[in-house]
Short mmCIF file of N, CA and C in Angstrom, two decimals:
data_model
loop_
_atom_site.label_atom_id
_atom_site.label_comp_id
_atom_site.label_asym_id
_atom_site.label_seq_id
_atom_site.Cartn_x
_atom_site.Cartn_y
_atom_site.Cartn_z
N UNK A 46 80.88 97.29 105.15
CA UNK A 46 80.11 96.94 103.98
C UNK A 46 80.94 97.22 102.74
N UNK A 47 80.70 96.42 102.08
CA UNK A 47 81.38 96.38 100.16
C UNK A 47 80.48 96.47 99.45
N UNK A 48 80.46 97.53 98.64
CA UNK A 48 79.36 97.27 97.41
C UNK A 48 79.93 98.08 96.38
N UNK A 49 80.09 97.83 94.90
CA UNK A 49 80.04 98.56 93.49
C UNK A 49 79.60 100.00 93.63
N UNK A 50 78.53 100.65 94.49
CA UNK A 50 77.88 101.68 94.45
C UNK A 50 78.29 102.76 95.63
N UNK A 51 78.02 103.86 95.25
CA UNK A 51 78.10 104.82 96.44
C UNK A 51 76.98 104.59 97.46
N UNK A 52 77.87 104.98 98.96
CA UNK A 52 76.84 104.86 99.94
C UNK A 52 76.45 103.65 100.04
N UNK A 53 76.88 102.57 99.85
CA UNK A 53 76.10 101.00 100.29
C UNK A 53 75.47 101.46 102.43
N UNK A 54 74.45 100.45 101.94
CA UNK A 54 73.78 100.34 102.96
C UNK A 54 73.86 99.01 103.50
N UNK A 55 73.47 98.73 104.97
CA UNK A 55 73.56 97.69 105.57
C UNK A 55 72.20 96.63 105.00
N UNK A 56 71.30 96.80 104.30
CA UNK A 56 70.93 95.64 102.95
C UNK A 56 71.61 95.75 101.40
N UNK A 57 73.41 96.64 101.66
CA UNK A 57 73.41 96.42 100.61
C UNK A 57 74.95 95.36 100.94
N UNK A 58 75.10 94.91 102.15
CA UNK A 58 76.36 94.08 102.76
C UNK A 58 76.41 93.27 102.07
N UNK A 59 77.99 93.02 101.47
CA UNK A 59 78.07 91.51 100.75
C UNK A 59 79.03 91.17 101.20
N UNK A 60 79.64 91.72 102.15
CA UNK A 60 80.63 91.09 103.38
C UNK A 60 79.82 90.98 104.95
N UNK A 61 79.84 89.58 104.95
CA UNK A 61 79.54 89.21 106.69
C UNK A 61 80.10 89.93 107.78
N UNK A 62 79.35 90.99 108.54
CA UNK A 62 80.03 91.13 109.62
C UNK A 62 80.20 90.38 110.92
N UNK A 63 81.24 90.28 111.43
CA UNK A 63 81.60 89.67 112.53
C UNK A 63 81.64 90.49 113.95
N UNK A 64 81.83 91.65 113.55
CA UNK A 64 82.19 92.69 114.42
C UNK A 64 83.61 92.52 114.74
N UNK A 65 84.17 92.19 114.45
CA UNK A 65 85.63 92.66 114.14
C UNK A 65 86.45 92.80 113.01
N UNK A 66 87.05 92.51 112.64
CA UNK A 66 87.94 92.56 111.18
C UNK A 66 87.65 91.44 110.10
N UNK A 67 87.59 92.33 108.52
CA UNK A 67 86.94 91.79 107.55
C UNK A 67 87.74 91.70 106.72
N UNK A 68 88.21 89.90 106.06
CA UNK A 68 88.99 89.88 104.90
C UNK A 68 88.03 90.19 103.36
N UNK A 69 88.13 90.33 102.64
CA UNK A 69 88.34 91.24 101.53
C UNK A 69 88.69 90.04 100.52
N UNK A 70 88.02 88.77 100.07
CA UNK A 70 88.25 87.88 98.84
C UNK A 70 87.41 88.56 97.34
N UNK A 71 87.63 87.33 96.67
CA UNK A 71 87.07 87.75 95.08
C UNK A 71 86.68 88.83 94.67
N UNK A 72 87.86 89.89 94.67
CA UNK A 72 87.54 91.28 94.52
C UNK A 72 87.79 90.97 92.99
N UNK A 73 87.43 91.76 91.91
CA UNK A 73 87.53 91.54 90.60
C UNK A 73 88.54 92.76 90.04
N UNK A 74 89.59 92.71 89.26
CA UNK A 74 90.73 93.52 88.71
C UNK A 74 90.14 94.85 87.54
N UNK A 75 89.95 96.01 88.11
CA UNK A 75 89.67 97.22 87.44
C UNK A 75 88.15 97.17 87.74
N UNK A 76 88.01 96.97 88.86
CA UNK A 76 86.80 97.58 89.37
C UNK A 76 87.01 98.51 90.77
N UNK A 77 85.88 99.26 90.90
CA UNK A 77 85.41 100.35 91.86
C UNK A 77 84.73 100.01 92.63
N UNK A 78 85.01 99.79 94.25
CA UNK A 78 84.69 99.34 95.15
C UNK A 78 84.34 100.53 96.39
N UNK A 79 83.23 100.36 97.21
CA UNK A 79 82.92 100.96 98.12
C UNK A 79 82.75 100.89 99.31
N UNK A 80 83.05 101.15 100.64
CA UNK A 80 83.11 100.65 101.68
C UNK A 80 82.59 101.54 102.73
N UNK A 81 81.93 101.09 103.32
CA UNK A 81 82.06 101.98 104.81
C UNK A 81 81.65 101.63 106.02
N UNK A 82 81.70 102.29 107.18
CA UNK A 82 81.55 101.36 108.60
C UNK A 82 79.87 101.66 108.88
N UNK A 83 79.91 100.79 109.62
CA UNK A 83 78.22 101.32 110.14
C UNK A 83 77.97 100.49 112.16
N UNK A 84 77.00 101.02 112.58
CA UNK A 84 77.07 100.76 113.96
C UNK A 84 75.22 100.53 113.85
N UNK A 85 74.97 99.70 114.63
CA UNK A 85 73.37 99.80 114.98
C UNK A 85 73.15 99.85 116.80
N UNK A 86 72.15 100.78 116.69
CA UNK A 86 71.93 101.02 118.07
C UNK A 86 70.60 101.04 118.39
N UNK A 87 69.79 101.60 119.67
CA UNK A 87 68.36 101.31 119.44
C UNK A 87 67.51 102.47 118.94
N UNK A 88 68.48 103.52 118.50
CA UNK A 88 67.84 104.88 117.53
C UNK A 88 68.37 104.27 116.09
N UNK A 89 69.12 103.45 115.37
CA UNK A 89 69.02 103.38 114.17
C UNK A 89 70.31 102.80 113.59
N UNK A 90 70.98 103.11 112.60
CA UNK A 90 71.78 102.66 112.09
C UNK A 90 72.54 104.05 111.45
N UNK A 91 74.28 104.35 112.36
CA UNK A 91 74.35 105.10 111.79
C UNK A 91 76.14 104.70 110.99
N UNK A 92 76.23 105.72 109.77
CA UNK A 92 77.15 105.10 109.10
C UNK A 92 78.50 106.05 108.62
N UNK A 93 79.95 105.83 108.16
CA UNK A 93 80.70 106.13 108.29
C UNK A 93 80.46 107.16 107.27
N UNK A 94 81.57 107.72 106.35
CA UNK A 94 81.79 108.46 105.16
C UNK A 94 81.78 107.01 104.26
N UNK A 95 81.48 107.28 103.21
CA UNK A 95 81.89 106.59 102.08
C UNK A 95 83.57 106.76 101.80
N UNK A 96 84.03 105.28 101.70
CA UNK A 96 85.29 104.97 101.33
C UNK A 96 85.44 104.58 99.77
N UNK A 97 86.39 104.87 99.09
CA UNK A 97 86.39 103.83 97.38
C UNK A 97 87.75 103.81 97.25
N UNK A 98 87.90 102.48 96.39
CA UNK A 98 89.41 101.94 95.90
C UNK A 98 88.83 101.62 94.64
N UNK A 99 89.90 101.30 93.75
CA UNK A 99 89.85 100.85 92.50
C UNK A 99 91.05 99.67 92.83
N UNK A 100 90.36 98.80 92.60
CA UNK A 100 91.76 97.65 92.10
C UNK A 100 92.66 97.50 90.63
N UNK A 101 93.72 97.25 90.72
CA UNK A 101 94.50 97.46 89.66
C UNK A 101 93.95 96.23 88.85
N UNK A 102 93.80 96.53 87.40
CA UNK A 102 94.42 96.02 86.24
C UNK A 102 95.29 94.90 86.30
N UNK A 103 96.36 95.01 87.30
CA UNK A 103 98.00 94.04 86.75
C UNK A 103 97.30 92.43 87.09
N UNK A 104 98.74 92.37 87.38
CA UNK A 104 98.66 90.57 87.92
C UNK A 104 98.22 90.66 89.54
N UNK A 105 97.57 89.23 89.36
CA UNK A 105 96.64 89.02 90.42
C UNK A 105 97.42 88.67 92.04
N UNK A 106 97.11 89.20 92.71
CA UNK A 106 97.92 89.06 94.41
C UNK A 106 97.77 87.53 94.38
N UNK A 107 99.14 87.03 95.71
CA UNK A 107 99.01 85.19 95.67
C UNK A 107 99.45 85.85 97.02
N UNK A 108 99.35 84.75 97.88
CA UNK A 108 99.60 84.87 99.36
C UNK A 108 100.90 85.56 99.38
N UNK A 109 101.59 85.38 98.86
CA UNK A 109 103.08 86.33 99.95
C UNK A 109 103.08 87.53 99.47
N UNK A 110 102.06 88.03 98.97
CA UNK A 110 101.79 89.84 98.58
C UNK A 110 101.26 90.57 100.19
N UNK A 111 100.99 89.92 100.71
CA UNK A 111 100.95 90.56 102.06
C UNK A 111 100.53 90.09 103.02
N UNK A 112 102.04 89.75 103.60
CA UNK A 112 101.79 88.91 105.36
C UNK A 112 101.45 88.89 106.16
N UNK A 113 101.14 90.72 106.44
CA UNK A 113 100.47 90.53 107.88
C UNK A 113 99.36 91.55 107.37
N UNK A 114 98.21 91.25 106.96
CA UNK A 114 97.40 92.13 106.60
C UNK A 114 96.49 92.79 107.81
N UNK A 115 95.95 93.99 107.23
CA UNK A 115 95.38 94.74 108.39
C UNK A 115 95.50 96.64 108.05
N UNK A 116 94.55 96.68 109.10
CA UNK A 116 94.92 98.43 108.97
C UNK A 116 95.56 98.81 109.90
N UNK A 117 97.26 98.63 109.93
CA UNK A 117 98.27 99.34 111.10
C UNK A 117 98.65 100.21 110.40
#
């Protein structure tokens, strides 16, 4: 999940999950972003730590800023 706020919740998803790996578009430059994992099971929904980035200010990424994207 992505959201502006601490702790987003799974009604607060504005990224589709697929259940596997999530690209990351129209992020906006000098903003504070929040992320975290979550799992549903048949006791509930439980969820990661809260993650945050700030995106830079500069000039805007174009495809050859990073080729093989991912978390390796």
């Amino acid at each position: 999940m992505l959201h502006t706020s601490v702790n987003p919740t799974v009604s607060d998803a504005t990224v589709p999950s697929n259940g596997g790996s999530v690209t990351l578009t129209g992020l906006k430059a000098g903003t504070t972003y929040h992320v975290r994992a979550y799992a549903r099971s048949v006791v509930g929904v439980g969820y990661s730590s809260d993650v945050a980035f700030t995106t830079s200010q500069g000039e805007q990424p174009n495809s050859g800023d990073n080729p093989q994207p991912g978390w390796e």
